[in-house]
mmCIF file of C-alpha atoms and ligand atoms in Angstrom:
data_model
loop_
_atom_site.group_PDB
_atom_site.id
_atom_site.type_symbol
_atom_site.label_atom_id
_atom_site.label_comp_id
_atom_site.label_asym_id
_atom_site.label_seq_id
_atom_site.Cartn_x
_atom_site.Cartn_y
_atom_site.Cartn_z
ATOM 1 C CA MET G 3 131.738 71.152 58.354
ATOM 2 C CA SER G 4 133.184 72.176 61.705
ATOM 3 C CA TYR G 5 131.984 75.331 63.477
ATOM 4 C CA PHE G 6 135.106 77.297 62.446
ATOM 5 C CA GLU G 7 135.128 76.095 58.797
ATOM 6 C CA ASP G 8 131.532 77.254 58.533
ATOM 7 C CA ALA G 9 132.303 80.524 60.377
ATOM 8 C CA LYS G 10 135.122 81.273 57.869
ATOM 9 C CA VAL G 11 132.718 80.904 54.920
ATOM 10 C CA LYS G 12 130.075 83.041 56.650
ATOM 11 C CA PHE G 13 132.687 85.665 57.636
ATOM 12 C CA ASP G 14 133.902 85.947 53.992
ATOM 13 C CA ALA G 15 130.284 86.351 52.839
ATOM 14 C CA LEU G 16 129.766 89.220 55.278
ATOM 15 C CA ARG G 17 132.423 91.315 53.532
ATOM 16 C CA THR G 18 130.004 91.887 50.637
ATOM 17 C CA LYS G 19 126.638 91.556 52.457
ATOM 18 C CA LYS G 20 124.587 94.728 52.300
ATOM 19 C CA ASP G 21 123.258 94.774 55.874
ATOM 20 C CA VAL G 22 125.370 93.339 58.701
ATOM 21 C CA LEU G 23 123.930 93.056 62.189
ATOM 22 C CA ILE G 24 126.494 92.574 64.917
ATOM 23 C CA LEU G 25 125.809 91.657 68.546
ATOM 24 C CA ALA G 26 128.704 93.123 70.606
ATOM 25 C CA VAL G 27 129.810 92.193 74.102
ATOM 26 C CA GLU G 28 132.017 94.359 76.339
ATOM 27 C CA SER G 29 133.149 93.419 79.875
ATOM 28 C CA SER G 30 136.714 94.690 80.113
ATOM 29 C CA CYS G 31 136.297 96.601 83.346
ATOM 30 C CA ASP G 32 133.196 97.341 85.513
ATOM 31 C CA GLU G 33 130.517 97.752 82.846
ATOM 32 C CA THR G 34 128.621 94.685 81.557
ATOM 33 C CA ALA G 35 127.487 95.792 78.139
ATOM 34 C CA ILE G 36 125.759 94.293 75.073
ATOM 35 C CA ALA G 37 124.737 96.187 71.939
ATOM 36 C CA LEU G 38 123.225 95.457 68.563
ATOM 37 C CA VAL G 39 124.741 97.565 65.804
ATOM 38 C CA GLN G 40 123.914 97.580 62.127
ATOM 39 C CA ASN G 41 126.556 98.391 59.505
ATOM 40 C CA GLY G 42 128.891 99.963 62.039
ATOM 41 C CA ARG G 43 126.846 103.125 62.458
ATOM 42 C CA LYS G 44 123.305 102.372 63.492
ATOM 43 C CA VAL G 45 122.809 101.406 67.133
ATOM 44 C CA LEU G 46 119.668 99.343 67.594
ATOM 45 C CA SER G 47 120.284 98.827 71.321
ATOM 46 C CA ASN G 48 123.018 99.672 73.801
ATOM 47 C CA ILE G 49 122.541 98.245 77.259
ATOM 48 C CA VAL G 50 125.174 99.059 79.831
ATOM 49 C CA SER G 51 124.904 97.609 83.348
ATOM 50 C CA SER G 52 127.221 99.694 85.502
ATOM 51 C CA GLN G 53 128.842 98.390 88.724
ATOM 52 C CA ILE G 54 129.977 101.838 89.855
ATOM 53 C CA ASP G 55 127.812 101.748 92.986
ATOM 54 C CA ILE G 56 129.442 98.474 94.143
ATOM 55 C CA HIS G 57 133.057 99.528 93.442
ATOM 56 C CA LYS G 58 132.457 102.958 94.937
ATOM 57 C CA LEU G 59 132.419 101.282 98.324
ATOM 58 C CA TYR G 60 136.079 100.253 97.822
ATOM 59 C CA GLY G 61 137.259 103.495 96.173
ATOM 60 C CA GLY G 62 138.058 101.725 92.849
ATOM 61 C CA VAL G 63 137.367 98.671 90.738
ATOM 62 C CA VAL G 64 137.937 95.380 92.619
ATOM 63 C CA PRO G 65 138.748 92.923 89.820
ATOM 64 C CA GLU G 66 137.297 89.776 91.429
ATOM 65 C CA ILE G 67 134.064 91.596 92.294
ATOM 66 C CA ALA G 68 133.849 92.886 88.733
ATOM 67 C CA SER G 69 134.116 89.396 87.266
ATOM 68 C CA ARG G 70 131.501 87.980 89.619
ATOM 69 C CA ASN G 71 129.022 90.757 88.750
ATOM 70 C CA HIS G 72 129.601 90.288 85.036
ATOM 71 C CA ILE G 73 128.616 86.693 85.439
ATOM 72 C CA LYS G 74 125.576 87.647 87.441
ATOM 73 C CA ASN G 75 124.400 90.322 85.018
ATOM 74 C CA ILE G 76 125.359 89.275 81.492
ATOM 75 C CA SER G 77 122.346 87.115 80.601
ATOM 76 C CA ASP G 78 119.919 89.787 81.686
ATOM 77 C CA VAL G 79 121.883 92.377 79.756
ATOM 78 C CA LEU G 80 121.625 90.174 76.604
ATOM 79 C CA GLU G 81 117.888 89.729 77.041
ATOM 80 C CA GLU G 82 117.344 93.463 77.513
ATOM 81 C CA SER G 83 119.542 94.346 74.565
ATOM 82 C CA LEU G 84 117.659 92.006 72.211
ATOM 83 C CA LYS G 85 114.333 93.208 73.483
ATOM 84 C CA SER G 86 115.235 96.872 73.181
ATOM 85 C CA ALA G 87 116.414 96.321 69.560
ATOM 86 C CA GLY G 88 113.327 94.252 68.735
ATOM 87 C CA LYS G 89 115.553 91.469 67.471
ATOM 88 C CA SER G 90 116.205 87.801 68.248
ATOM 89 C CA LEU G 91 119.441 85.838 68.242
ATOM 90 C CA GLU G 92 118.438 84.373 64.866
ATOM 91 C CA ASP G 93 118.756 87.851 63.288
ATOM 92 C CA ILE G 94 122.442 88.229 64.170
ATOM 93 C CA ASP G 95 125.169 87.917 61.536
ATOM 94 C CA ALA G 96 128.129 87.822 63.892
ATOM 95 C CA VAL G 97 129.127 88.147 67.590
ATOM 96 C CA ALA G 98 131.849 90.592 68.449
ATOM 97 C CA VAL G 99 133.655 90.737 71.794
ATOM 98 C CA THR G 100 136.341 92.793 73.537
ATOM 99 C CA TYR G 101 139.172 90.337 74.112
ATOM 100 C CA GLY G 102 141.599 92.998 75.562
ATOM 101 C CA ALA G 103 142.932 95.176 76.946
ATOM 102 C CA GLY G 104 141.355 95.075 80.426
ATOM 103 C CA LEU G 105 140.991 93.095 83.585
ATOM 104 C CA MET G 106 141.714 89.415 82.852
ATOM 105 C CA GLY G 107 138.826 87.922 84.878
ATOM 106 C CA ALA G 108 136.365 90.558 83.683
ATOM 107 C CA LEU G 109 137.340 90.022 80.017
ATOM 108 C CA LEU G 110 137.042 86.250 80.342
ATOM 109 C CA VAL G 111 133.380 86.496 81.227
ATOM 110 C CA GLY G 112 132.566 88.433 78.054
ATOM 111 C CA VAL G 113 134.813 86.274 75.885
ATOM 112 C CA ASN G 114 133.313 82.992 77.056
ATOM 113 C CA PHE G 115 129.781 84.344 76.818
ATOM 114 C CA ALA G 116 130.425 85.526 73.236
ATOM 115 C CA LYS G 117 132.056 82.217 72.278
ATOM 116 C CA THR G 118 129.027 80.328 73.557
ATOM 117 C CA LEU G 119 126.579 82.629 71.664
ATOM 118 C CA ALA G 120 128.629 82.405 68.405
ATOM 119 C CA TYR G 121 128.811 78.600 68.658
ATOM 120 C CA ALA G 122 125.153 78.178 69.600
ATOM 121 C CA MET G 123 123.973 80.462 66.760
ATOM 122 C CA ASN G 124 126.578 79.149 64.329
ATOM 123 C CA VAL G 125 127.803 82.642 63.369
ATOM 124 C CA PRO G 126 131.357 84.109 63.179
ATOM 125 C CA LEU G 127 133.069 85.335 66.317
ATOM 126 C CA ILE G 128 135.072 88.583 66.058
ATOM 127 C CA ALA G 129 137.795 89.446 68.599
ATOM 128 C CA VAL G 130 137.907 93.247 69.056
ATOM 129 C CA SER G 131 140.509 95.446 70.687
ATOM 130 C CA HIS G 132 139.003 97.725 73.309
ATOM 131 C CA VAL G 133 141.073 100.675 72.115
ATOM 132 C CA HIS G 134 139.880 100.264 68.573
ATOM 133 C CA GLY G 135 136.351 100.215 69.976
ATOM 134 C CA HIS G 136 136.824 103.598 71.609
ATOM 135 C CA ILE G 137 137.785 105.009 68.181
ATOM 136 C CA GLY G 138 134.720 103.275 66.676
ATOM 137 C CA ALA G 139 132.437 105.212 69.035
ATOM 138 C CA ASN G 140 132.958 108.193 66.764
ATOM 139 C CA TYR G 141 131.487 106.455 63.739
ATOM 140 C CA ILE G 142 128.216 106.226 65.654
ATOM 141 C CA SER G 143 128.195 109.853 66.671
ATOM 142 C CA HIS G 144 129.389 111.248 63.268
ATOM 143 C CA GLU G 145 127.950 109.520 60.227
ATOM 144 C CA GLU G 146 130.136 111.559 57.873
ATOM 145 C CA LEU G 147 133.384 110.628 59.679
ATOM 146 C CA GLU G 148 135.835 108.530 57.667
ATOM 147 C CA PRO G 149 139.598 107.904 58.090
ATOM 148 C CA PRO G 150 142.284 109.181 57.740
ATOM 149 C CA PHE G 151 142.423 111.204 60.898
ATOM 150 C CA LEU G 152 144.423 111.554 64.117
ATOM 151 C CA CYS G 153 142.978 110.270 67.324
ATOM 152 C CA LEU G 154 143.591 111.526 70.838
ATOM 153 C CA MET G 155 142.926 108.425 72.955
ATOM 154 C CA VAL G 156 142.257 109.318 76.590
ATOM 155 C CA SER G 157 140.941 106.511 78.744
ATOM 156 C CA GLY G 158 141.619 104.812 82.079
ATOM 157 C CA GLY G 159 143.957 102.381 80.376
ATOM 158 C CA HIS G 160 145.494 104.454 77.528
ATOM 159 C CA THR G 161 146.703 107.905 76.658
ATOM 160 C CA ALA G 162 147.973 108.127 73.148
ATOM 161 C CA ILE G 163 147.999 109.948 69.821
ATOM 162 C CA ILE G 164 147.163 107.499 67.046
ATOM 163 C CA ASP G 165 147.322 107.940 63.296
ATOM 164 C CA VAL G 166 144.191 106.283 61.975
ATOM 165 C CA LYS G 167 145.236 105.756 58.371
ATOM 166 C CA ASP G 168 142.232 103.600 57.537
ATOM 167 C CA TYR G 169 139.358 101.929 59.492
ATOM 168 C CA CYS G 170 141.654 99.154 60.563
ATOM 169 C CA ASP G 171 145.110 100.660 60.034
ATOM 170 C CA PHE G 172 146.507 102.268 63.191
ATOM 171 C CA LYS G 173 149.933 103.730 63.911
ATOM 172 C CA LEU G 174 150.943 104.927 67.351
ATOM 173 C CA LEU G 175 152.527 108.381 67.207
ATOM 174 C CA GLY G 176 152.973 108.870 70.950
ATOM 175 C CA SER G 177 151.737 107.567 74.259
ATOM 176 C CA THR G 178 152.121 107.921 77.975
ATOM 177 C CA VAL G 179 155.439 106.768 79.391
ATOM 178 C CA ASP G 180 153.852 106.143 82.837
ATOM 179 C CA ASP G 181 150.293 106.683 84.070
ATOM 180 C CA SER G 182 147.275 107.102 81.827
ATOM 181 C CA VAL G 183 145.404 110.341 82.143
ATOM 182 C CA GLY G 184 142.368 108.539 83.535
ATOM 183 C CA GLU G 185 144.479 107.030 86.275
ATOM 184 C CA CYS G 186 145.813 110.432 87.077
ATOM 185 C CA PHE G 187 142.243 111.882 87.415
ATOM 186 C CA ASP G 188 141.300 108.930 89.638
ATOM 187 C CA LYS G 189 144.349 109.277 91.917
ATOM 188 C CA VAL G 190 143.902 112.992 92.327
ATOM 189 C CA ALA G 191 140.237 112.495 93.091
ATOM 190 C CA ARG G 192 141.124 109.914 95.714
ATOM 191 C CA VAL G 193 143.588 112.165 97.526
ATOM 192 C CA LEU G 194 140.840 114.866 97.522
ATOM 193 C CA GLY G 195 138.414 112.335 99.091
ATOM 194 C CA LEU G 196 136.131 112.333 96.026
ATOM 195 C CA PRO G 197 134.102 109.257 95.105
ATOM 196 C CA TYR G 198 135.087 106.713 92.396
ATOM 197 C CA PRO G 199 135.202 107.233 89.441
ATOM 198 C CA GLY G 200 137.351 110.248 90.028
ATOM 199 C CA GLY G 201 137.225 111.799 86.544
ATOM 200 C CA PRO G 202 133.588 112.904 86.542
ATOM 201 C CA ALA G 203 133.917 114.060 90.196
ATOM 202 C CA ILE G 204 136.864 116.315 89.377
ATOM 203 C CA ASP G 205 135.148 117.584 86.208
ATOM 204 C CA LYS G 206 132.174 118.666 88.403
ATOM 205 C CA LEU G 207 134.156 120.105 91.292
ATOM 206 C CA ALA G 208 136.568 122.043 88.978
ATOM 207 C CA LYS G 209 133.636 124.122 87.769
ATOM 208 C CA GLU G 210 133.340 125.685 91.253
ATOM 209 C CA GLY G 211 137.086 126.370 91.597
ATOM 210 C CA LYS G 212 139.729 128.822 90.307
ATOM 211 C CA ASN G 213 142.978 128.071 88.486
ATOM 212 C CA ALA G 214 144.931 129.441 91.466
ATOM 213 C CA VAL G 215 147.101 126.625 92.780
ATOM 214 C CA LYS G 216 150.718 126.300 91.664
ATOM 215 C CA PHE G 217 151.939 122.738 91.959
ATOM 216 C CA ASN G 218 155.631 121.888 92.004
ATOM 217 C CA TYR G 219 155.483 120.457 88.457
ATOM 218 C CA LYS G 220 156.888 121.019 84.974
ATOM 219 C CA ALA G 221 155.473 119.128 81.996
ATOM 220 C CA PRO G 222 158.087 116.861 80.394
ATOM 221 C CA PHE G 223 158.504 115.602 76.743
ATOM 222 C CA HIS G 224 157.702 118.913 75.107
ATOM 223 C CA ASP G 225 159.449 117.798 71.874
ATOM 224 C CA THR G 226 157.636 114.491 71.392
ATOM 225 C CA PHE G 227 154.090 113.268 71.165
ATOM 226 C CA ASN G 228 154.499 111.264 74.345
ATOM 227 C CA PHE G 229 152.823 112.095 77.634
ATOM 228 C CA SER G 230 153.759 111.697 81.291
ATOM 229 C CA PHE G 231 151.309 112.107 84.091
ATOM 230 C CA SER G 232 152.950 110.507 87.142
ATOM 231 C CA GLY G 233 154.934 113.682 87.992
ATOM 232 C CA LEU G 234 151.789 115.797 88.002
ATOM 233 C CA LYS G 235 149.943 113.175 90.083
ATOM 234 C CA THR G 236 152.806 113.157 92.644
ATOM 235 C CA ALA G 237 152.893 116.988 92.727
ATOM 236 C CA VAL G 238 149.160 117.182 93.498
ATOM 237 C CA VAL G 239 149.338 114.402 96.136
ATOM 238 C CA ASN G 240 152.386 116.068 97.765
ATOM 239 C CA PHE G 241 150.605 119.434 97.764
ATOM 240 C CA VAL G 242 147.562 117.977 99.558
ATOM 241 C CA HIS G 243 149.593 115.941 102.035
ATOM 242 C CA ASN G 244 151.741 118.972 102.819
ATOM 243 C CA LYS G 245 148.691 121.067 103.598
ATOM 244 C CA GLN G 246 147.210 118.297 105.714
ATOM 245 C CA GLN G 247 150.408 117.822 107.712
ATOM 246 C CA LYS G 248 150.660 121.518 108.425
ATOM 247 C CA ASP G 249 147.016 121.601 109.240
ATOM 248 C CA GLU G 250 146.530 124.371 106.643
ATOM 249 C CA ALA G 251 143.249 124.947 104.875
ATOM 250 C CA PHE G 252 143.040 124.305 101.108
ATOM 251 C CA SER G 253 140.327 124.525 98.523
ATOM 252 C CA LYS G 254 139.469 121.173 96.882
ATOM 253 C CA GLU G 255 137.673 123.073 94.131
ATOM 254 C CA ASP G 256 140.784 125.146 93.321
ATOM 255 C CA ILE G 257 142.977 122.025 93.326
ATOM 256 C CA ALA G 258 140.596 120.211 91.019
ATOM 257 C CA CYS G 259 140.409 123.222 88.701
ATOM 258 C CA SER G 260 144.174 123.879 88.668
ATOM 259 C CA PHE G 261 145.015 120.200 88.061
ATOM 260 C CA GLN G 262 142.427 119.918 85.297
ATOM 261 C CA GLU G 263 143.762 123.053 83.538
ATOM 262 C CA ILE G 264 147.252 121.532 83.381
ATOM 263 C CA VAL G 265 146.034 118.179 82.076
ATOM 264 C CA THR G 266 143.640 119.643 79.499
ATOM 265 C CA ASP G 267 146.294 122.099 78.249
ATOM 266 C CA GLU G 268 148.785 119.292 77.811
ATOM 267 C CA LEU G 269 146.332 117.046 75.984
ATOM 268 C CA SER G 270 144.813 119.660 73.740
ATOM 269 C CA GLU G 271 148.076 121.374 72.810
ATOM 270 C CA LYS G 272 149.810 118.132 71.977
ATOM 271 C CA ALA G 273 146.879 116.795 69.934
ATOM 272 C CA VAL G 274 146.660 120.007 67.881
ATOM 273 C CA ALA G 275 150.497 120.110 67.486
ATOM 274 C CA ALA G 276 150.344 116.512 66.178
ATOM 275 C CA CYS G 277 147.674 117.447 63.592
ATOM 276 C CA LYS G 278 149.793 120.361 62.421
ATOM 277 C CA ASN G 279 152.990 118.320 62.350
ATOM 278 C CA PHE G 280 151.411 115.497 60.329
ATOM 279 C CA GLY G 281 149.295 117.800 58.145
ATOM 280 C CA GLN G 282 146.069 116.257 59.392
ATOM 281 C CA GLN G 283 142.856 118.338 59.483
ATOM 282 C CA LYS G 284 140.687 115.886 61.346
ATOM 283 C CA LEU G 285 141.078 115.141 65.043
ATOM 284 C CA VAL G 286 138.994 112.462 66.778
ATOM 285 C CA ILE G 287 138.707 112.157 70.566
ATOM 286 C CA ALA G 288 138.207 108.740 72.186
ATOM 287 C CA GLY G 289 137.932 107.241 75.650
ATOM 288 C CA GLY G 290 136.403 108.032 79.032
ATOM 289 C CA VAL G 291 138.399 111.254 79.683
ATOM 290 C CA GLY G 292 136.924 112.502 76.375
ATOM 291 C CA ALA G 293 133.769 113.151 78.441
ATOM 292 C CA ASN G 294 135.613 115.834 80.340
ATOM 293 C CA ALA G 295 133.784 119.169 79.766
ATOM 294 C CA ARG G 296 136.894 121.376 79.991
ATOM 295 C CA LEU G 297 138.878 119.116 77.574
ATOM 296 C CA ARG G 298 135.988 119.226 75.074
ATOM 297 C CA GLU G 299 135.784 122.936 75.362
ATOM 298 C CA LYS G 300 139.575 123.506 74.869
ATOM 299 C CA LEU G 301 139.854 121.050 72.011
ATOM 300 C CA SER G 302 136.930 122.571 70.159
ATOM 301 C CA ALA G 303 138.390 126.084 70.540
ATOM 302 C CA LYS G 304 142.017 125.106 69.657
ATOM 303 C CA CYS G 305 140.895 123.054 66.683
ATOM 304 C CA GLU G 306 138.769 125.863 65.354
ATOM 305 C CA GLU G 307 141.645 128.392 65.707
ATOM 306 C CA ASN G 308 143.865 125.993 63.677
ATOM 307 C CA GLY G 309 141.403 124.991 60.946
ATOM 308 C CA ILE G 310 141.059 121.461 62.320
ATOM 309 C CA LYS G 311 137.711 119.662 62.442
ATOM 310 C CA CYS G 312 137.291 118.077 65.818
ATOM 311 C CA PHE G 313 135.049 115.016 66.353
ATOM 312 C CA MET G 314 134.030 113.718 69.791
ATOM 313 C CA PRO G 315 131.603 110.920 70.703
ATOM 314 C CA VAL G 316 128.424 111.924 72.501
ATOM 315 C CA LEU G 317 129.036 111.453 76.259
ATOM 316 C CA LYS G 318 127.462 108.037 76.608
ATOM 317 C CA TYR G 319 129.829 106.630 73.992
ATOM 318 C CA CYS G 320 132.972 108.086 75.537
ATOM 319 C CA THR G 321 132.959 105.742 78.505
ATOM 320 C CA ASP G 322 132.814 101.962 78.123
ATOM 321 C CA ASN G 323 129.942 100.536 76.131
ATOM 322 C CA ALA G 324 129.341 97.701 73.673
ATOM 323 C CA ALA G 325 127.985 99.854 70.760
ATOM 324 C CA MET G 326 131.508 101.071 70.060
ATOM 325 C CA ILE G 327 132.686 97.459 69.869
ATOM 326 C CA GLY G 328 129.936 96.660 67.440
ATOM 327 C CA ALA G 329 130.790 99.712 65.361
ATOM 328 C CA ILE G 330 134.455 98.873 64.888
ATOM 329 C CA ALA G 331 133.703 95.166 64.456
ATOM 330 C CA TYR G 332 131.800 95.968 61.266
ATOM 331 C CA TYR G 333 134.991 97.500 59.836
ATOM 332 C CA TYR G 334 137.003 94.495 61.000
ATOM 333 C CA VAL G 335 134.526 92.372 58.973
ATOM 334 C CA LYS G 336 134.888 94.595 55.887
ATOM 335 C CA ALA G 337 138.706 94.405 56.183
ATOM 336 C CA GLY G 338 138.585 90.598 56.728
ATOM 337 C CA ILE G 339 140.286 90.730 60.143
ATOM 338 C CA GLY G 340 139.453 89.616 63.644
ATOM 339 C CA LEU G 341 137.791 86.267 62.948
ATOM 340 C CA ALA G 342 138.370 84.092 65.984
ATOM 341 C CA ASP G 343 137.925 80.380 66.664
ATOM 342 C CA LEU G 344 136.752 78.858 69.928
ATOM 343 C CA THR G 345 140.206 78.884 71.431
ATOM 344 C CA LEU G 346 139.974 82.686 71.758
ATOM 345 C CA THR G 347 141.050 83.905 75.184
ATOM 346 C CA ALA G 348 141.376 87.259 76.906
ATOM 347 C CA LYS G 349 144.465 89.433 76.915
ATOM 348 C CA PRO G 350 145.089 92.016 79.697
ATOM 349 C CA THR G 351 147.239 94.084 77.301
ATOM 350 C CA VAL G 352 146.935 94.608 73.578
ATOM 351 C CA GLY G 353 149.052 96.840 71.356
ATOM 352 C CA ILE G 354 147.531 99.562 69.192
HETATM 353 O O1 KG4 T 29 137.409 104.664 78.582
HETATM 354 P P1 KG4 T 29 136.993 104.361 79.969
HETATM 355 O O2 KG4 T 29 135.536 104.376 80.319
HETATM 356 O O3 KG4 T 29 137.601 102.989 80.403
HETATM 357 C C1 KG4 T 29 138.845 102.564 80.036
HETATM 358 O O4 KG4 T 29 138.926 102.015 78.904
HETATM 359 O O5 KG4 T 29 139.810 102.720 80.790
HETATM 360 O O6 KG4 T 29 137.765 105.446 80.849
HETATM 361 C C2 KG4 T 29 137.599 105.507 82.245
HETATM 362 C C3 KG4 T 29 138.314 106.734 82.745
HETATM 363 C C4 KG4 T 29 138.331 106.800 84.285
HETATM 364 O O7 KG4 T 29 139.659 107.039 84.691
HETATM 365 C C5 KG4 T 29 137.416 107.933 84.537
HETATM 366 O O8 KG4 T 29 137.743 108.614 85.740
HETATM 367 C C6 KG4 T 29 137.645 108.805 83.321
HETATM 368 O O9 KG4 T 29 137.704 107.908 82.296
HETATM 369 N N1 KG4 T 29 136.547 109.779 83.116
HETATM 370 C C7 KG4 T 29 136.677 111.146 83.165
HETATM 371 C C8 KG4 T 29 135.393 111.668 82.941
HETATM 372 N N2 KG4 T 29 134.502 110.652 82.743
HETATM 373 C C9 KG4 T 29 135.206 109.487 82.882
HETATM 374 N N3 KG4 T 29 137.791 111.864 83.365
HETATM 375 C C10 KG4 T 29 137.610 113.203 83.361
HETATM 376 N N4 KG4 T 29 136.429 113.832 83.227
HETATM 377 C C11 KG4 T 29 135.299 113.087 82.960
HETATM 378 N N5 KG4 T 29 134.141 113.738 82.814
HETATM 379 ZN ZN1 ZN T 30 137.446 101.943 77.858
#
């Protein structure tokens, strides 16, 4: 039997197997991550090797440098992940990997590593969407959480409201028509001279500022569940440049705070409005911007006011990690989707 014929038989058998141990690989951006996850909810290990300190020198992720560092680090990350879980490769039922969306070169490192592992261990290979992974992060943090629910997806690559009808049944209700919210945080941080990644830096600085700056901006798309952030980004950039050209003083703290208030109002109001519109009482937050303290605070308060139960991942599962990939991969297995053969390649963009 060929590798893939055997993998198909094993994959089918996993649908009814009681305990399923998945080794998950994530390398879509600048984190090299490998996790071992049992039954989609129990994280046995979650090793994330961050390249932030390297990319900080350039003010953002340099794709080629990210790929090279994934290659350099990935074997050590595997070793550490197995050790930390107290498992060996022989214990693994399947290998899951993020195949997209993300940086092509970065993704390819993880995909080829995962293919090699799956082939060597003769286990099924599961191709996972990074966005689905971010949603899966919530199954780790909330053992009682089950679909259906609405998801507010806020990452560096995506900003969307998604109807999660079932574990593997997703419908896009609205998304950004231009920049993602993460990109907007990163751009504003850059114009303020804050270090990469900009989101956490703004989150921190905003705590010391006042909501006192009026930008030349009006939020568009009030009657849909779409978002737009490029206008706000431009308004903040213009505000700062204007002050600099006139040699006028400005408070970075107040700009960070005022910008963050607009963004978090927009996200939390639209997410709650979507829940009300679609009669959904569960809202799930996913993606790196979900770590934002003010967004978490506003969503909790607005959801409570409206009788909506709000679920957010613990902070370490908001930003990129492999445990979230292992979590959703378990539900791919149960739904019988995602089985890949050895021709699997990376995709820079993937639909919801
Ligand atoms: O989900 P993620 O780790 O990667 C992608 O899939 O894109 O999201 C990264 C984004 C970056 O833009 C980063 O600045 C932002 O999430 N981010 C934050 C915070 N932590 C990370 N944005 C606002 N506040 C934070 N605390
Ligand atoms: Zn991500």
